[in-house]
């Protein structure tokens, strides 16, 4: 019989396991904690939308819409697209679900997004984003709060060192039109040296050239005029209010007058948190103000500002969290001890004790595994008795079945204390008590 060939993982997707998964989970956990500190409500939105949700809002000439979307007709013939980002779907929901009544609305979400890109380190076809949005607040204070949230998140992840907030403004319509004309003049003068992609952008969307990754475009883009000479008084005042707010909130930033974003819907504030620790994939978190987006989806003029960050890129910067804390490993000495072991582990877990069972192996093997796991305690279970071993000291003591949960509960507290420097056998004395009068 022919052997069945195992299908491969699809290119650009990932199976996340072990230390990578612990880092990944930690990013999501800390994001969830920090977004609650800022009173951002969690929302869930669909993985796919009508294609026009993204095509209309993100912009036809962007890389995302022109080359990266997973678009397919479903069985009913409708054109659907797997979400390449969250903002457009959230804006659609804001309009179709009547969320306008709650504005200003502070929202957060996370999950998988899909882009047909060339896979490499830190760049996948299915990846994960965390996302924060404020809809219905035209005030610069909303930009400041979002950026402060992002900054606190990076600090709590322990990766703020080496990550810089680059900030720009894309101005209002008046500012953009004037800047756009200056950019066109600059790029026209270098027409012969631009990549084909950028030549195509020159007519439709010259700002996009500033964001090009093509090495032929970079020197021309880097020498392009910045926005400041074209700034209207109003746009200037808005940006000034944002930077003043950031200074007041203690958020460090640097100006990058040529920063634009990969999506078309941004106005005023645009920003990226950038690191040089991830090679070419150095942008970990990015976003800005998108006051035109809701209108592009047929809604009333509505202000919005938001950001998204790649969970994988954040996770790659993080330390692996300390190994998961197993309190106790249950080890039946032989087959006859299995039911007592099961009753013991069931009770301990109901009492909130983190309990590991390994299903197989002889006593010696299992003890060795318990040692390596970093567990605090091991419980050796015999058909009619049990022995509690403290891993740190090697001490073993018989315990009664009916005292199990209490004895283990106290031991776990003592051993966790010992980890932090309190040695139970010496009492809970501070090491240098003698010095204190
Ligand atoms: P890049 O310039 O790296 O392509 P982008 O401007 O397309 O990024 P955004 O659309 O702003 O990215 O998405 C926000 C964040 O999502 C990025 O800052 C990055 O951390 C992450 N990200 C974007 N594309 C990918 C990808 N293909 N794989 C992994 N993470 C990604
Ligand atoms: Mg991209």
Short mmCIF file of C-alpha atoms and ligand atoms in Angstrom, two decimals:
data_model
loop_
_atom_site.label_atom_id
_atom_site.label_comp_id
_atom_site.label_asym_id
_atom_site.label_seq_id
_atom_site.Cartn_x
_atom_site.Cartn_y
_atom_site.Cartn_z
CA UNK A 1 0.00 0.00 0.00
CA UNK A 2 1.33 3.44 -0.89
CA UNK A 3 2.38 5.46 2.12
CA UNK A 4 0.28 8.55 2.71
CA UNK A 5 2.27 11.75 2.35
CA UNK A 6 1.73 14.10 5.31
CA UNK A 7 0.57 17.51 4.06
CA UNK A 8 2.95 20.36 4.84
CA UNK A 9 2.25 23.42 6.93
CA UNK A 10 1.15 26.19 4.54
CA UNK A 11 3.99 28.59 3.69
CA UNK A 12 4.02 31.65 5.91
CA UNK A 13 1.94 30.07 8.68
CA UNK A 14 3.27 28.97 12.06
CA UNK A 15 2.71 26.37 14.73
CA UNK A 16 3.69 28.03 17.96
CA UNK A 17 4.88 25.83 20.81
CA UNK A 18 7.03 25.69 23.94
CA UNK A 19 9.10 28.76 24.80
CA UNK A 20 7.80 30.63 21.73
CA UNK A 21 4.24 30.01 22.84
CA UNK A 22 5.02 31.16 26.39
CA UNK A 23 6.41 34.43 25.02
CA UNK A 24 3.44 34.82 22.69
CA UNK A 25 0.93 34.18 25.49
CA UNK A 26 2.74 36.65 27.72
CA UNK A 27 2.34 39.44 25.14
CA UNK A 28 -1.42 38.80 24.99
CA UNK A 29 -1.72 38.55 28.76
CA UNK A 30 0.08 41.82 29.41
CA UNK A 31 -1.83 43.56 26.61
CA UNK A 32 -5.08 42.45 28.22
CA UNK A 33 -4.00 43.76 31.60
CA UNK A 34 -2.77 47.10 30.28
CA UNK A 35 -5.80 47.76 28.05
CA UNK A 36 -7.99 47.26 31.12
CA UNK A 37 -5.94 49.86 33.01
CA UNK A 38 -6.91 52.34 30.28
CA UNK A 39 -10.56 51.15 30.21
CA UNK A 40 -10.43 49.92 26.62
CA UNK A 41 -13.28 47.42 26.04
CA UNK A 42 -12.47 44.17 24.29
CA UNK A 43 -14.39 43.41 21.06
CA UNK A 44 -14.48 40.37 18.78
CA UNK A 45 -15.01 40.91 15.07
CA UNK A 46 -15.18 38.49 12.11
CA UNK A 47 -12.11 36.90 10.54
CA UNK A 48 -13.50 37.76 7.08
CA UNK A 49 -15.48 40.62 5.65
CA UNK A 50 -16.93 41.67 2.30
CA UNK A 51 -13.86 42.58 0.22
CA UNK A 52 -15.00 46.18 -0.17
CA UNK A 53 -14.63 46.78 3.60
CA UNK A 54 -10.85 46.64 3.12
CA UNK A 55 -10.60 47.78 -0.50
CA UNK A 56 -12.47 51.03 0.15
CA UNK A 57 -10.93 51.97 3.45
CA UNK A 58 -7.30 50.84 3.25
CA UNK A 59 -6.85 52.23 -0.28
CA UNK A 60 -6.55 50.50 -3.65
CA UNK A 61 -2.96 51.58 -4.24
CA UNK A 62 -1.56 50.29 -0.95
CA UNK A 63 0.56 47.12 -0.86
CA UNK A 64 -2.02 45.50 1.38
CA UNK A 65 -4.93 45.92 -1.03
CA UNK A 66 -3.06 45.67 -4.32
CA UNK A 67 -0.97 42.57 -3.56
CA UNK A 68 -1.43 41.11 -0.09
CA UNK A 69 -5.11 40.30 0.47
CA UNK A 70 -6.50 36.77 0.66
CA UNK A 71 -9.62 37.35 -1.43
CA UNK A 72 -11.92 34.58 -2.62
CA UNK A 73 -15.46 34.07 -3.83
CA UNK A 74 -17.48 32.03 -1.35
CA UNK A 75 -19.90 29.35 -2.49
CA UNK A 76 -22.64 31.92 -2.89
CA UNK A 77 -20.45 34.00 -5.21
CA UNK A 78 -19.76 36.88 -2.79
CA UNK A 79 -16.23 38.26 -2.74
CA UNK A 80 -14.79 37.84 0.76
CA UNK A 81 -11.40 38.76 2.20
CA UNK A 82 -9.58 37.38 5.23
CA UNK A 83 -8.88 40.37 7.45
CA UNK A 84 -5.41 41.86 6.77
CA UNK A 85 -5.84 44.17 9.81
CA UNK A 86 -8.50 45.08 12.37
CA UNK A 87 -9.26 48.77 11.91
CA UNK A 88 -11.47 48.50 8.81
CA UNK A 89 -13.58 45.71 10.34
CA UNK A 90 -14.00 47.65 13.58
CA UNK A 91 -15.06 50.74 11.62
CA UNK A 92 -17.55 48.64 9.66
CA UNK A 93 -18.98 47.25 12.92
CA UNK A 94 -19.15 50.75 14.40
CA UNK A 95 -21.50 51.67 11.52
CA UNK A 96 -23.49 48.47 10.99
CA UNK A 97 -23.94 47.60 14.69
CA UNK A 98 -25.02 51.03 15.86
CA UNK A 99 -22.00 51.56 18.10
CA UNK A 100 -22.13 55.29 17.28
CA UNK A 101 -24.37 55.73 20.33
CA UNK A 102 -21.43 54.78 22.59
CA UNK A 103 -18.91 57.21 21.08
CA UNK A 104 -16.27 58.07 22.04
CA UNK A 105 -15.50 54.40 22.17
CA UNK A 106 -12.21 52.87 23.34
CA UNK A 107 -11.78 49.37 21.90
CA UNK A 108 -9.16 46.64 21.95
CA UNK A 109 -8.88 43.31 20.20
CA UNK A 110 -6.36 40.71 19.08
CA UNK A 111 -6.15 37.71 16.80
CA UNK A 112 -4.92 36.34 13.49
CA UNK A 113 -4.61 38.51 10.39
CA UNK A 114 -3.64 37.44 6.87
CA UNK A 115 -1.41 38.98 4.23
CA UNK A 116 0.06 37.33 1.16
CA UNK A 117 3.66 38.45 1.66
CA UNK A 118 7.09 36.96 1.09
CA UNK A 119 7.66 35.03 4.32
CA UNK A 120 10.83 35.70 6.30
CA UNK A 121 11.82 36.17 9.92
CA UNK A 122 9.17 38.36 11.55
CA UNK A 123 7.04 38.37 8.38
CA UNK A 124 4.34 35.76 7.92
CA UNK A 125 1.20 35.19 5.87
CA UNK A 126 -0.86 34.43 8.93
CA UNK A 127 0.33 36.48 11.86
CA UNK A 128 -1.26 38.00 14.95
CA UNK A 129 -1.95 41.53 15.98
CA UNK A 130 -3.01 43.29 19.12
CA UNK A 131 -5.02 46.38 18.32
CA UNK A 132 -6.33 49.45 20.14
CA UNK A 133 -8.69 52.08 18.72
CA UNK A 134 -10.49 55.22 19.88
CA UNK A 135 -13.48 56.05 17.65
CA UNK A 136 -15.40 59.28 17.80
CA UNK A 137 -12.78 61.42 19.56
CA UNK A 138 -11.23 64.20 17.43
CA UNK A 139 -9.28 65.47 20.47
CA UNK A 140 -5.47 65.19 20.53
CA UNK A 141 -5.87 63.73 24.05
CA UNK A 142 -7.09 60.51 22.39
CA UNK A 143 -3.82 60.24 20.42
CA UNK A 144 -1.87 60.87 23.62
CA UNK A 145 -3.78 58.21 25.55
CA UNK A 146 -3.27 55.60 22.82
CA UNK A 147 0.42 56.31 22.60
CA UNK A 148 0.77 56.23 26.37
CA UNK A 149 -0.97 52.84 26.39
CA UNK A 150 1.45 51.56 23.76
CA UNK A 151 4.42 52.92 25.69
CA UNK A 152 3.27 51.34 28.96
CA UNK A 153 2.71 48.02 27.18
CA UNK A 154 6.28 48.00 25.86
CA UNK A 155 7.60 48.87 29.32
CA UNK A 156 5.59 46.12 31.00
CA UNK A 157 6.80 43.64 28.39
CA UNK A 158 10.32 44.68 29.35
CA UNK A 159 11.24 45.69 25.79
CA UNK A 160 10.97 49.48 25.87
CA UNK A 161 14.78 49.70 25.93
CA UNK A 162 15.92 49.90 22.31
CA UNK A 163 12.46 50.67 20.92
CA UNK A 164 11.90 54.26 19.74
CA UNK A 165 8.62 56.03 19.12
CA UNK A 166 8.91 57.84 15.79
CA UNK A 167 6.22 60.43 15.41
CA UNK A 168 4.96 62.48 12.51
CA UNK A 169 1.90 64.35 11.40
CA UNK A 170 0.32 63.91 7.99
CA UNK A 171 -1.56 67.15 8.52
CA UNK A 172 -5.03 68.04 7.35
CA UNK A 173 -6.27 68.09 3.73
CA UNK A 174 -4.76 71.51 3.01
CA UNK A 175 -1.35 70.48 4.38
CA UNK A 176 -1.34 67.17 2.58
CA UNK A 177 -2.21 68.72 -0.79
CA UNK A 178 0.67 71.17 -0.52
CA UNK A 179 3.11 68.52 0.71
CA UNK A 180 1.94 66.12 -1.98
CA UNK A 181 2.69 68.69 -4.71
CA UNK A 182 6.21 69.18 -3.31
CA UNK A 183 6.76 65.41 -3.16
CA UNK A 184 5.58 64.96 -6.74
CA UNK A 185 8.03 67.65 -7.89
CA UNK A 186 10.86 65.94 -5.97
CA UNK A 187 10.07 62.46 -7.27
CA UNK A 188 9.54 63.73 -10.86
CA UNK A 189 13.07 65.08 -10.75
CA UNK A 190 14.33 61.55 -9.90
CA UNK A 191 11.91 59.68 -12.15
CA UNK A 192 14.68 57.73 -13.89
CA UNK A 193 15.96 56.19 -10.63
CA UNK A 194 12.67 55.10 -9.06
CA UNK A 195 11.44 51.49 -8.98
CA UNK A 196 8.57 50.51 -11.29
CA UNK A 197 6.23 50.26 -8.30
CA UNK A 198 7.04 53.78 -7.23
CA UNK A 199 6.62 55.13 -10.75
CA UNK A 200 3.10 53.73 -10.68
CA UNK A 201 2.54 55.32 -7.24
CA UNK A 202 3.76 58.70 -8.50
CA UNK A 203 0.46 59.47 -10.21
CA UNK A 204 -1.94 57.78 -7.84
CA UNK A 205 -0.39 58.13 -4.42
CA UNK A 206 3.06 59.74 -4.20
CA UNK A 207 3.12 59.64 -0.35
CA UNK A 208 3.38 55.88 -0.63
CA UNK A 209 6.86 56.19 -2.16
CA UNK A 210 8.16 57.45 1.20
CA UNK A 211 7.26 54.04 2.69
CA UNK A 212 8.86 52.00 -0.11
CA UNK A 213 11.16 49.16 0.95
CA UNK A 214 12.84 49.01 -2.48
CA UNK A 215 16.55 49.95 -2.09
CA UNK A 216 16.39 51.92 -5.37
CA UNK A 217 13.75 54.21 -3.84
CA UNK A 218 15.25 54.63 -0.37
CA UNK A 219 17.83 57.38 -1.05
CA UNK A 220 15.28 59.38 -3.05
CA UNK A 221 12.62 58.92 -0.39
CA UNK A 222 15.04 59.86 2.39
CA UNK A 223 15.97 63.08 0.59
CA UNK A 224 12.33 64.06 -0.05
CA UNK A 225 10.97 67.24 1.56
CA UNK A 226 9.48 66.81 5.04
CA UNK A 227 5.97 68.00 5.78
CA UNK A 228 6.78 70.94 8.08
CA UNK A 229 7.13 73.67 5.44
CA UNK A 230 3.59 72.92 4.26
CA UNK A 231 1.81 72.65 7.59
CA UNK A 232 -1.38 74.65 8.10
CA UNK A 233 -1.76 76.54 11.39
CA UNK A 234 -4.50 74.14 12.46
CA UNK A 235 -2.54 70.99 11.69
CA UNK A 236 0.49 72.47 13.42
CA UNK A 237 -1.55 73.22 16.55
CA UNK A 238 -2.95 69.70 16.65
CA UNK A 239 0.49 68.14 16.42
CA UNK A 240 1.79 70.51 19.06
CA UNK A 241 -1.01 69.42 21.41
CA UNK A 242 -0.11 65.75 20.86
CA UNK A 243 3.60 66.27 21.55
CA UNK A 244 2.87 68.40 24.61
CA UNK A 245 0.60 65.64 25.92
CA UNK A 246 3.26 62.99 25.36
CA UNK A 247 5.81 65.07 27.23
CA UNK A 248 3.36 65.53 30.09
CA UNK A 249 2.62 61.79 30.22
CA UNK A 250 6.34 60.99 30.20
CA UNK A 251 6.38 59.23 26.83
CA UNK A 252 9.66 59.58 24.93
CA UNK A 253 9.39 60.25 21.18
CA UNK A 254 11.44 61.43 18.24
CA UNK A 255 10.29 63.27 15.16
CA UNK A 256 10.47 61.64 11.75
CA UNK A 257 9.16 64.20 9.26
CA UNK A 258 9.09 61.64 6.43
CA UNK A 259 7.17 58.91 8.20
CA UNK A 260 4.00 57.82 6.41
CA UNK A 261 1.97 54.68 7.00
CA UNK A 262 1.29 51.72 4.72
CA UNK A 263 -2.46 52.35 4.68
CA UNK A 264 -4.17 55.35 3.07
CA UNK A 265 -6.64 56.36 5.72
CA UNK A 266 -4.32 58.26 8.06
CA UNK A 267 -4.57 62.00 8.88
CA UNK A 268 -2.68 64.10 11.42
CA UNK A 269 -0.81 61.81 13.83
CA UNK A 270 1.18 58.90 12.39
CA UNK A 271 3.66 56.85 14.37
CA UNK A 272 5.77 53.72 14.55
CA UNK A 273 7.60 52.11 17.43
CA UNK A 274 10.81 50.91 15.81
CA UNK A 275 13.71 48.73 16.95
CA UNK A 276 16.98 47.73 15.30
CA UNK A 277 16.92 44.36 17.08
CA UNK A 278 14.73 42.59 14.49
CA UNK A 279 16.68 43.26 11.31
CA UNK A 280 14.54 44.41 8.40
CA UNK A 281 11.30 43.78 10.31
CA UNK A 282 11.96 46.60 12.77
CA UNK A 283 8.48 48.09 13.17
CA UNK A 284 6.77 46.48 16.15
CA UNK A 285 3.77 48.76 16.65
CA UNK A 286 2.28 51.33 14.31
CA UNK A 287 -0.76 53.47 13.74
CA UNK A 288 -2.20 56.92 13.62
CA UNK A 289 -5.31 59.02 13.20
CA UNK A 290 -7.81 57.97 10.53
CA UNK A 291 -10.44 60.68 10.47
CA UNK A 292 -11.43 59.83 6.87
CA UNK A 293 -11.92 56.09 7.28
CA UNK A 294 -15.50 55.91 8.52
CA UNK A 295 -16.63 58.20 5.69
CA UNK A 296 -14.92 55.98 3.14
CA UNK A 297 -17.21 53.21 4.41
CA UNK A 298 -20.30 55.36 3.86
CA UNK A 299 -20.65 56.65 7.44
CA UNK A 300 -20.83 60.18 8.81
CA UNK A 301 -17.60 62.11 9.36
CA UNK A 302 -16.18 60.41 12.47
CA UNK A 303 -12.78 60.83 14.06
CA UNK A 304 -10.68 57.79 14.86
CA UNK A 305 -7.18 56.95 16.01
CA UNK A 306 -5.58 53.57 16.63
CA UNK A 307 -2.62 51.26 16.42
CA UNK A 308 -1.75 47.64 15.84
CA UNK A 309 1.30 45.64 16.83
CA UNK A 310 2.62 42.31 15.61
CA UNK A 311 2.42 39.79 18.46
CA UNK A 312 5.21 37.66 16.96
CA UNK A 313 7.54 40.65 16.65
CA UNK A 314 6.86 41.74 20.24
CA UNK A 315 7.30 38.15 21.44
CA UNK A 316 10.68 37.85 19.69
CA UNK A 317 11.93 40.80 21.73
CA UNK A 318 10.68 39.38 25.05
CA UNK A 319 12.58 37.26 27.53
CA UNK A 320 11.11 33.83 27.96
CA UNK A 321 8.90 34.06 31.04
CA UNK A 322 10.07 31.95 34.00
CA UNK A 323 8.98 28.39 33.39
CA UNK A 324 5.33 27.80 34.27
CA UNK A 325 5.03 27.25 38.00
CA UNK A 326 4.18 23.64 38.73
CA UNK A 327 3.45 23.30 42.43
CA UNK A 328 3.43 19.54 42.69
CA UNK A 329 3.97 16.39 40.61
CA UNK A 330 1.92 13.30 41.51
CA UNK A 331 3.76 10.00 41.14
CA UNK A 332 1.94 6.70 41.68
CA UNK A 333 4.49 4.04 42.78
CA UNK A 334 2.71 1.26 40.87
CA UNK A 335 -0.54 0.36 39.12
CA UNK A 336 -2.34 -0.31 42.43
CA UNK A 337 -1.68 3.28 43.53
CA UNK A 338 -3.35 4.85 40.46
CA UNK A 339 -6.78 5.50 41.99
CA UNK A 340 -5.38 7.06 45.15
CA UNK A 341 -3.16 9.23 42.91
CA UNK A 342 -6.18 10.28 40.86
CA UNK A 343 -8.21 11.20 43.93
CA UNK A 344 -5.23 13.19 45.28
CA UNK A 345 -4.60 15.14 42.08
CA UNK A 346 -8.32 15.86 41.58
CA UNK A 347 -8.59 17.28 45.09
CA UNK A 348 -5.42 19.39 44.82
CA UNK A 349 -6.54 20.94 41.53
CA UNK A 350 -9.98 21.75 42.97
CA UNK A 351 -8.11 23.57 45.75
CA UNK A 352 -6.17 25.66 43.20
CA UNK A 353 -2.84 23.82 43.43
CA UNK A 354 -1.02 23.54 40.06
CA UNK A 355 -0.66 19.77 39.74
CA UNK A 356 1.21 17.77 37.08
CA UNK A 357 0.67 14.10 36.22
CA UNK A 358 2.82 12.29 33.68
CA UNK A 359 0.77 9.14 32.92
CA UNK A 360 3.65 6.72 32.51
CA UNK A 361 7.20 5.67 33.41
CA UNK A 362 8.73 3.81 36.35
CA UNK A 363 9.24 5.47 39.71
CA UNK A 364 12.83 6.47 39.01
CA UNK A 365 12.06 8.01 35.61
CA UNK A 366 9.13 9.91 37.03
CA UNK A 367 11.16 11.28 39.95
CA UNK A 368 13.81 12.42 37.50
CA UNK A 369 11.19 14.22 35.37
CA UNK A 370 9.74 15.90 38.45
CA UNK A 371 13.24 17.12 39.37
CA UNK A 372 13.80 18.58 35.91
CA UNK A 373 10.38 20.23 35.75
CA UNK A 374 11.23 22.79 38.41
CA UNK A 375 8.20 21.71 40.48
CA UNK A 376 8.24 22.68 44.15
CA UNK A 377 6.99 19.33 45.48
CA UNK A 378 6.45 15.70 44.50
CA UNK A 379 3.88 13.36 45.99
CA UNK A 380 4.83 9.67 45.94
CA UNK A 381 1.65 7.66 46.14
CA UNK A 382 1.57 4.04 47.37
CA UNK A 383 -1.61 1.93 47.44
CA UNK A 384 -2.35 2.98 51.03
CA UNK A 385 0.08 5.73 51.97
CA UNK A 386 1.78 8.79 50.54
CA UNK A 387 5.08 10.65 50.94
CA UNK A 388 5.59 14.36 50.22
CA UNK A 389 8.99 15.33 48.88
CA UNK A 390 10.25 18.93 49.00
CA UNK A 391 12.41 19.30 45.91
CA UNK A 392 14.55 22.16 47.21
CA UNK A 393 15.76 20.30 50.32
CA UNK A 394 15.22 16.67 49.27
CA UNK A 395 13.29 16.21 52.54
CA UNK A 396 10.61 13.47 52.49
CA UNK A 397 7.77 13.07 54.99
CA UNK A 398 4.78 10.72 55.15
CA UNK A 399 1.43 12.52 55.10
CA UNK A 400 -2.15 11.47 55.78
CA UNK A 401 -4.63 11.44 52.95
CA UNK A 402 -7.11 13.59 54.87
CA UNK A 403 -4.45 16.29 55.53
CA UNK A 404 -3.25 16.33 51.94
CA UNK A 405 -4.70 19.61 50.66
CA UNK A 406 -3.83 21.59 53.81
CA UNK A 407 -0.29 20.21 54.10
CA UNK A 408 0.43 20.78 50.41
CA UNK A 409 -1.15 24.26 50.52
CA UNK A 410 1.11 25.34 53.39
CA UNK A 411 4.18 23.77 51.78
CA UNK A 412 3.53 25.55 48.49
CA UNK A 413 3.40 28.88 50.35
CA UNK A 414 6.62 28.11 52.22
CA UNK A 415 8.44 26.99 49.11
CA UNK A 416 7.28 30.00 47.08
CA UNK A 417 8.52 32.10 49.97
CA UNK A 418 11.85 30.26 49.89
CA UNK A 419 12.15 31.10 46.19
CA UNK A 420 11.95 34.76 47.18
CA UNK A 421 14.60 34.37 49.86
CA UNK A 422 12.58 33.41 52.97
CA UNK A 423 13.81 30.11 54.34
CA UNK A 424 11.00 28.37 56.24
CA UNK A 425 13.41 26.27 58.34
CA UNK A 426 14.97 29.52 59.68
CA UNK A 427 11.67 31.28 60.26
CA UNK A 428 10.49 34.31 58.31
CA UNK A 429 13.32 36.58 59.43
CA UNK A 430 14.86 39.20 57.17
CA UNK A 431 18.50 38.31 56.44
CA UNK A 432 19.93 41.41 58.08
CA UNK A 433 17.52 41.73 61.02
CA UNK A 434 20.47 41.94 63.41
CA UNK A 435 21.47 45.30 61.96
CA UNK A 436 18.11 46.86 62.73
CA UNK A 437 17.78 48.59 66.11
P1 LIG B 1 5.78 46.44 7.45
O1 LIG B 1 6.26 47.79 7.06
O2 LIG B 1 6.74 45.67 8.33
O3 LIG B 1 5.25 45.62 6.30
P2 LIG B 1 3.14 47.37 7.92
O4 LIG B 1 3.28 48.85 7.82
O5 LIG B 1 2.61 46.63 6.76
O6 LIG B 1 4.53 46.72 8.38
P3 LIG B 1 0.94 47.52 9.75
O7 LIG B 1 -0.07 47.32 8.70
O8 LIG B 1 1.09 48.86 10.34
O9 LIG B 1 2.35 47.00 9.23
O10 LIG B 1 0.73 46.44 10.90
C1 LIG B 1 1.06 46.70 12.26
C2 LIG B 1 2.10 45.77 12.77
O11 LIG B 1 1.84 44.42 12.42
C3 LIG B 1 3.50 46.00 12.22
O12 LIG B 1 4.12 47.05 12.90
C4 LIG B 1 4.17 44.67 12.50
O13 LIG B 1 4.60 44.60 13.86
C5 LIG B 1 3.06 43.70 12.30
N1 LIG B 1 3.14 43.09 10.96
C6 LIG B 1 2.77 43.63 9.77
N2 LIG B 1 2.92 42.74 8.77
C7 LIG B 1 3.39 41.59 9.34
C8 LIG B 1 3.72 40.28 8.85
N3 LIG B 1 3.57 39.96 7.57
N4 LIG B 1 4.15 39.35 9.74
C9 LIG B 1 4.28 39.64 11.05
N5 LIG B 1 3.97 40.84 11.58
C10 LIG B 1 3.54 41.81 10.75
MG1 LIG B 2 3.48 45.56 5.20
#
